[in-house]
XYZ file of C-alpha atoms in Angstrom:
361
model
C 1.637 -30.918 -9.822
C 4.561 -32.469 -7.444
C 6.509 -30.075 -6.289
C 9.753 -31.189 -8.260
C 7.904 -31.295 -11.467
C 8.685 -28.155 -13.781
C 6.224 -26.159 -14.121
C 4.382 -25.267 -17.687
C 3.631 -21.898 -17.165
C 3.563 -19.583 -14.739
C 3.039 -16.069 -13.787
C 4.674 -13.123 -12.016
C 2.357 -10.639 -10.758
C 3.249 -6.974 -10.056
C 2.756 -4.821 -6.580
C 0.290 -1.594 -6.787
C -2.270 -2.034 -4.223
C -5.504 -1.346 -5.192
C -3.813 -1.677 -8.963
C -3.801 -5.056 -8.015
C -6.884 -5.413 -9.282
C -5.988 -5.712 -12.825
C -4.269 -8.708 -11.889
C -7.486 -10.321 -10.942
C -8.921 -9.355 -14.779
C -5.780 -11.194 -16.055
C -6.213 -14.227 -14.100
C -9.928 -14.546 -15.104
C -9.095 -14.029 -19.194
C -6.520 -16.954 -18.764
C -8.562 -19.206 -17.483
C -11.040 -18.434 -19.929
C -9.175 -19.331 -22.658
C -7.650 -22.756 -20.929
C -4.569 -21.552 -19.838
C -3.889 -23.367 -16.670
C -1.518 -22.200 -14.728
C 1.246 -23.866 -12.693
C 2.744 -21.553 -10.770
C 2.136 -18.061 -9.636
C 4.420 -15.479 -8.029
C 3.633 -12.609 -6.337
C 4.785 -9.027 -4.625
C 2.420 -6.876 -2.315
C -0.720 -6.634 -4.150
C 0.424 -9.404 -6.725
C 0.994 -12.038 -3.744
C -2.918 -11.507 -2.455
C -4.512 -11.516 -6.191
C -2.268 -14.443 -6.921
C -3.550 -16.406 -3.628
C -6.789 -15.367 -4.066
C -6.884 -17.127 -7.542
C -5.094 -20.439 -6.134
C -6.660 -20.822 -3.335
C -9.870 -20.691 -5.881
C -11.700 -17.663 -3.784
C -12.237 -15.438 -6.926
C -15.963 -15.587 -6.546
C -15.722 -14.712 -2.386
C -13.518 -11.375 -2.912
C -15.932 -10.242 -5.910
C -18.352 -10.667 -3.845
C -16.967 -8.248 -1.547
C -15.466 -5.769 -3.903
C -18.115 -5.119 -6.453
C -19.794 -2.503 -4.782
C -17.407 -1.392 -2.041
C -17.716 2.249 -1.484
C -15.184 4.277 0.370
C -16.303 3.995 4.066
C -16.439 0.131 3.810
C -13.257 0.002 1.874
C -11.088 2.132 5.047
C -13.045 -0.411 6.886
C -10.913 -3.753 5.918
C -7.411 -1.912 6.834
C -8.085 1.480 8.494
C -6.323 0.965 12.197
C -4.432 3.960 12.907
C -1.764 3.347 15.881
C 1.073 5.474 17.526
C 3.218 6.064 14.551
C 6.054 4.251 15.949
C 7.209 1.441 13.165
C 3.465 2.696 10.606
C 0.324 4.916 10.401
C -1.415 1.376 10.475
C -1.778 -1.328 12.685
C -2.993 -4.168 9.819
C -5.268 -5.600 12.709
C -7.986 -4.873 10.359
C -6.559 -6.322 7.386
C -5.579 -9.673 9.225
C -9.209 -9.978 9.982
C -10.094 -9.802 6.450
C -7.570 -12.560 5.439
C -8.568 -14.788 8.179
C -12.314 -14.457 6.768
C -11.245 -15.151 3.235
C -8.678 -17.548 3.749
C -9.280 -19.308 6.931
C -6.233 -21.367 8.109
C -5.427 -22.527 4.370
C -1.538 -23.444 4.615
C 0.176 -22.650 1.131
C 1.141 -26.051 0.195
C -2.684 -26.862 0.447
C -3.927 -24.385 -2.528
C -4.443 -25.975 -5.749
C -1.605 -23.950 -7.915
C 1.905 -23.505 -6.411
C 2.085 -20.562 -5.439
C 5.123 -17.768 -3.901
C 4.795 -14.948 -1.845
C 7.776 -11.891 -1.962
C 8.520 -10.512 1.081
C 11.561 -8.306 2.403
C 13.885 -8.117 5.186
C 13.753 -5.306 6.389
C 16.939 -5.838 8.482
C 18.908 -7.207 5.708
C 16.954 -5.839 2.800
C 16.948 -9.534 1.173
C 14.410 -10.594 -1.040
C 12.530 -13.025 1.024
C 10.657 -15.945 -0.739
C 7.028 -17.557 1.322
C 6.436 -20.515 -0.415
C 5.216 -22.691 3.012
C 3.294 -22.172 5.600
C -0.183 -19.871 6.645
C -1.436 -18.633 3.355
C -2.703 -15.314 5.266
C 1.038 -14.803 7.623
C 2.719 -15.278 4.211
C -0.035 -12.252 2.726
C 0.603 -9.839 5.575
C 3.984 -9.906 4.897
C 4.126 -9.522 1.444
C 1.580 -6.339 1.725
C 3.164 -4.461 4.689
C 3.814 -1.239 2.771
C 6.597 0.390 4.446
C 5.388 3.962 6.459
C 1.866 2.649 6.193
C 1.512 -0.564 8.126
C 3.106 -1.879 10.501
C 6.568 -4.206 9.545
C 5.520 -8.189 9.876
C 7.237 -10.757 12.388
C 7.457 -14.380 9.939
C 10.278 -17.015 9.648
C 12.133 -15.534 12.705
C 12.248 -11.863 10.151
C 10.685 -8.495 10.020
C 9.346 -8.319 7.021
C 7.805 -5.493 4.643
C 6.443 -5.272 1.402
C 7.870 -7.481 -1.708
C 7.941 -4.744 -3.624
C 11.003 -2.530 -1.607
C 12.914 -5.086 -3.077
C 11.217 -7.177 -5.917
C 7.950 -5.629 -7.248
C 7.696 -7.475 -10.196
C 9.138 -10.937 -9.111
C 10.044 -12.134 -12.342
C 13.478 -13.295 -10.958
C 11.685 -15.479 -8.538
C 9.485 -17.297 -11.671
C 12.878 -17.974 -13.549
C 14.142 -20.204 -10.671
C 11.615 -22.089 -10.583
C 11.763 -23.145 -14.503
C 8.318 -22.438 -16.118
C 8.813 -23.823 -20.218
C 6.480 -20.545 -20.391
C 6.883 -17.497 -17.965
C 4.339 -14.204 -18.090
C 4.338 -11.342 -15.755
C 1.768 -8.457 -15.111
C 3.238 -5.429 -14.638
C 0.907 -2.535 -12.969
C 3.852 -0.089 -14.044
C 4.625 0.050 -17.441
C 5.023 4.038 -17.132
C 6.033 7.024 -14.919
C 2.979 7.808 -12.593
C 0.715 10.533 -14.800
C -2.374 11.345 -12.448
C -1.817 14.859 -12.810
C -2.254 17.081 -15.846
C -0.995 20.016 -16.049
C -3.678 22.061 -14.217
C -3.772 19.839 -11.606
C 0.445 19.962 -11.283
C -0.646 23.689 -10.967
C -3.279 24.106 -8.371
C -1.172 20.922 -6.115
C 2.132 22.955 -6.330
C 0.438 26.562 -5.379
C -1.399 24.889 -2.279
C 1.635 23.184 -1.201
C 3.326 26.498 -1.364
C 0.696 28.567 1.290
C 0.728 25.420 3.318
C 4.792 25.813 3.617
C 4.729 29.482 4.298
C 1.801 28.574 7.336
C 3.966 25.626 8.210
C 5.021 26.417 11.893
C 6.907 24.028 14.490
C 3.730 22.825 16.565
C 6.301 21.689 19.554
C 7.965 24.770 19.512
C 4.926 26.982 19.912
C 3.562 24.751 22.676
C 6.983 24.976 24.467
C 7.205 28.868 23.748
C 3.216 29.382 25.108
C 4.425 27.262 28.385
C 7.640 29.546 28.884
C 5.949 32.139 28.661
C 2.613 31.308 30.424
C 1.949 29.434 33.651
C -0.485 28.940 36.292
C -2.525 26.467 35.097
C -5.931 25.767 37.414
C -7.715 23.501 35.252
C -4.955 20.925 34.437
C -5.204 17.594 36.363
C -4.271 17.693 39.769
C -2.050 14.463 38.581
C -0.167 16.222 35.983
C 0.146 19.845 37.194
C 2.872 19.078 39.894
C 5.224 17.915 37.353
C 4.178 20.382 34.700
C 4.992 23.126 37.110
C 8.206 21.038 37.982
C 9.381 20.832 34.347
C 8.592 24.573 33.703
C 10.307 26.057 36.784
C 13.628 24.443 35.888
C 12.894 25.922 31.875
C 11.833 29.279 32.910
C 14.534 30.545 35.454
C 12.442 34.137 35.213
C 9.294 31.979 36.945
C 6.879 33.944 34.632
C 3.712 32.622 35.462
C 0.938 31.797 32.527
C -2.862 31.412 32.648
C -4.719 28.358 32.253
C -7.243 29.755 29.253
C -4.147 31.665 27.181
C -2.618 28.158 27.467
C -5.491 26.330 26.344
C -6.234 29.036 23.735
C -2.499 28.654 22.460
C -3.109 24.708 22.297
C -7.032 25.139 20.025
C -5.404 27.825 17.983
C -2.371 25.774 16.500
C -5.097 22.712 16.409
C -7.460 24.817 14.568
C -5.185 26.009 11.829
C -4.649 22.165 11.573
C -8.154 20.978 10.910
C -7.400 20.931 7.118
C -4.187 19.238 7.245
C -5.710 16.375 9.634
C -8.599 15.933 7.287
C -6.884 15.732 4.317
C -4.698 13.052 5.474
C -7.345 10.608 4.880
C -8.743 12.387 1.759
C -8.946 9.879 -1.194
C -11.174 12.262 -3.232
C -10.528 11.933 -7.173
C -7.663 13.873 -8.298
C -9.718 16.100 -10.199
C -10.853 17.507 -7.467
C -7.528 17.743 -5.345
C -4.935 20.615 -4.191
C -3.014 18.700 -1.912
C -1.729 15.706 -1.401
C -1.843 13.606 1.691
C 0.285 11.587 3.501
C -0.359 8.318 2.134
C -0.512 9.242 -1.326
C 3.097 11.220 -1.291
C 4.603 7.876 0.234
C 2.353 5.811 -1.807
C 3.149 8.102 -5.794
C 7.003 7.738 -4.192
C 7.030 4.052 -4.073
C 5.149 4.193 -7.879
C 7.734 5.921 -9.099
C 10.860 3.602 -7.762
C 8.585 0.959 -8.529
C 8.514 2.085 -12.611
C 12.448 2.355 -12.870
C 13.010 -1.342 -10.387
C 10.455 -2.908 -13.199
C 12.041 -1.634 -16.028
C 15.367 -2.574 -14.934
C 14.183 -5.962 -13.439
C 12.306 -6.921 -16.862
C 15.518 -5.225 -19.220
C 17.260 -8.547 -17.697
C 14.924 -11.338 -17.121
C 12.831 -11.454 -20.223
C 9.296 -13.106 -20.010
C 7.867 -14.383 -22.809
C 5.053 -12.935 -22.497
C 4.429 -9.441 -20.598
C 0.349 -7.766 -19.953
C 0.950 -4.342 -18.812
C -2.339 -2.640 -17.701
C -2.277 1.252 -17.775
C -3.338 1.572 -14.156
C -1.480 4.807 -13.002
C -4.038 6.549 -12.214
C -5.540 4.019 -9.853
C -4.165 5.014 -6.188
C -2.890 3.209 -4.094
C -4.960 3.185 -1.602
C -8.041 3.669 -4.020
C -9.891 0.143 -3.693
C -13.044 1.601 -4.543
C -11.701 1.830 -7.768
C -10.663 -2.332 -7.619
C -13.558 -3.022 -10.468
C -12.171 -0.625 -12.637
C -8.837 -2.100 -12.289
C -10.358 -5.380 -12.840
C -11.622 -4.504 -16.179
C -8.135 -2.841 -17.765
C -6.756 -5.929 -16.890
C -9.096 -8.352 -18.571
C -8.833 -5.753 -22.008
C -5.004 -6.229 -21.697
C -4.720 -9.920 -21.023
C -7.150 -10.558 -24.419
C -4.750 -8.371 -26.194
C -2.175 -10.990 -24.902
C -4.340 -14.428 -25.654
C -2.895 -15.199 -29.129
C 0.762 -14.810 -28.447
C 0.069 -17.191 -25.332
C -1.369 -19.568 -27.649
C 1.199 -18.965 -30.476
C 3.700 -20.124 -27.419
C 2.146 -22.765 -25.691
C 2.156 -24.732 -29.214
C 5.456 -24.157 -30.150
C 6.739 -25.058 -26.779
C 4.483 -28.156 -26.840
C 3.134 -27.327 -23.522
């Protein structure tokens, strides 16, 4: 299609991470049933299932997704860094682009397609629709607090969906006669029953009363303590510089009560470490971890920016897979994702059909 043609119908596709899945079910019932899309728009998860499809490399990620288990699924992003800017580096992640993708440039894919990025300086909406097909990816998935922000078009660039999660808005511009969108959150995040609410809230509760200032501690031990033998000869002179001008009473410490200060406040950590990068099912959970707090916080403001977003632009057509209680960050779960959406889309089929010949597309 040239690129000042109007498009016939296109699609808007919904944020969610490994929700995004569902997207990829939608995209396969459409085609299915001859419905040929022209255009495709896409935030966060929704930009790499919608590239995926146009750039015709369906067959490559299900190849790779099928039967992902856990390890191998931390394995594609999983690149802790100094939490300066994110928890993540998206090294990893890159990599996995530039092995599905290649250097495919975004004018080169066989259905137009738009990435949804956001400035993270100006908080604009930022629209990819040129240029590396993986750059343009990376940007749109750069989930705030988790990865790393994105350097592309001379911005710094995070996830679509901080500003635009369902980029419906984006679709209308470009003039499809027949305009669908997949939204991942038709409802409030529901994970949890009510047992579950329980058990979460009563850890969280022991956990706050344990809680202690690990710097403070550390700095209290050192006051109090000093004479440290077994610290590096390089770092002891300054250590002992540092503490004399802190501790005007020059009360000395030993070594072992410092180091038995430092594994005792590590120790009563070992849970809280581990269970940052605990993705068992929620049955089974009594706290949350950092990525899912940040991750069920951007579902939520994700629900009420959808529902306003879609009160105003109105689709013709909207698929809304019940994914909620898909995490985040759960792509072992990418299959089962896959499947909701392809039950939902079918649902959809006849009033996409009803429309297409009464628009005369």
């Amino acid at each position: 299609m040239r690129e000042d043609q109007r498009p016939s119908i296109g699609i808007a596709l919904d944020s969610g991470g490994a929700k995004g899945g569902a997207h990829i079910g939608v995209l396969q019932v459409l085609e299915d049933n001859d419905i040929h899309l022209d255009i495709i728009t896409g935030s966060s998860a929704g930009a790499f299932a919608g590239a995926v499809y146009a750039a015709k490399k369906l067959g490559d990620l299900l190849d790779i997704i099928k039967d992902m288990n856990l390890r191998e699924s931390l394995g594609y992003y999983l690149d802790p860094v100094f939490p300066t800017s994110g928890l993540l580096g998206g090294k990893r992640v890159r990599t996995f682009l530039e092995d599905l993708f290649g250097d495919l440039k975004i004018e080169d894919l066989a259905i137009r397609f738009v990435a949804v990025a956001t400035d993270l300086l100006t908080g604009e909406t930022v629209v990819i629709d040129k240029g590396p097909v993986v750059d343009a990816i990376m940007a749109s998935i750069s989930m705030p607090g988790i990865f790393k922000p994105v350097i592309h078009m001379d911005r710094l660039l995070t996830d679509g969906g901080v500003s635009d999660p369902l980029p419906v808005d984006v679709l209308k511009d470009y003039s499809p006669k027949l305009s669908i969108a997949c939204n991942l959150h038709p409802s409030l995040p529901s994970r949890f029953n009510k047992k579950q609410r329980e058990r979460i809230l009563k850890t969280e509760k022991s956990v706050l009363k344990q809680d202690i200032d690990f710097a403070s501690v550390i700095s209290e031990r050192l006051i109090k303590f000093m004479d440290s033998q077994q610290i590096l000869e390089g770092i002891r002179p300054k250590v002992v510089s540092i503490m004399r001008k802190i501790n005007s009473t020059g009360e000395k410490i030993k070594e072992a009560e410092f180091v038995n200060a430092i594994q005792e406040q590590i120790r009563s950590r070992k849970d809280k470490l581990k269970a940052m990068l605990d993705f068992t099912k929620e049955e089974n959970k009594d706290m949350l971890n950092i990525f899912e707090i940040m991750a069920i916080s951007t579902n939520i403001q994700q629900y009420q920016k959808n529902k306003l977003m879609l009160s105003i632009i109105k689709p013709d057509v909207v698929i809304s897979p019940e994914v909620d209680y898909i995490g985040t960050l759960d792509f072992t779960s990418t299959m089962h994702a896959l499947e909701i959406g392809r039950k939902e889309a079918l649902k959809a089929i006849p009033s996409i059909k009803r429309l297409i010949e009464e628009k005369g597309i």
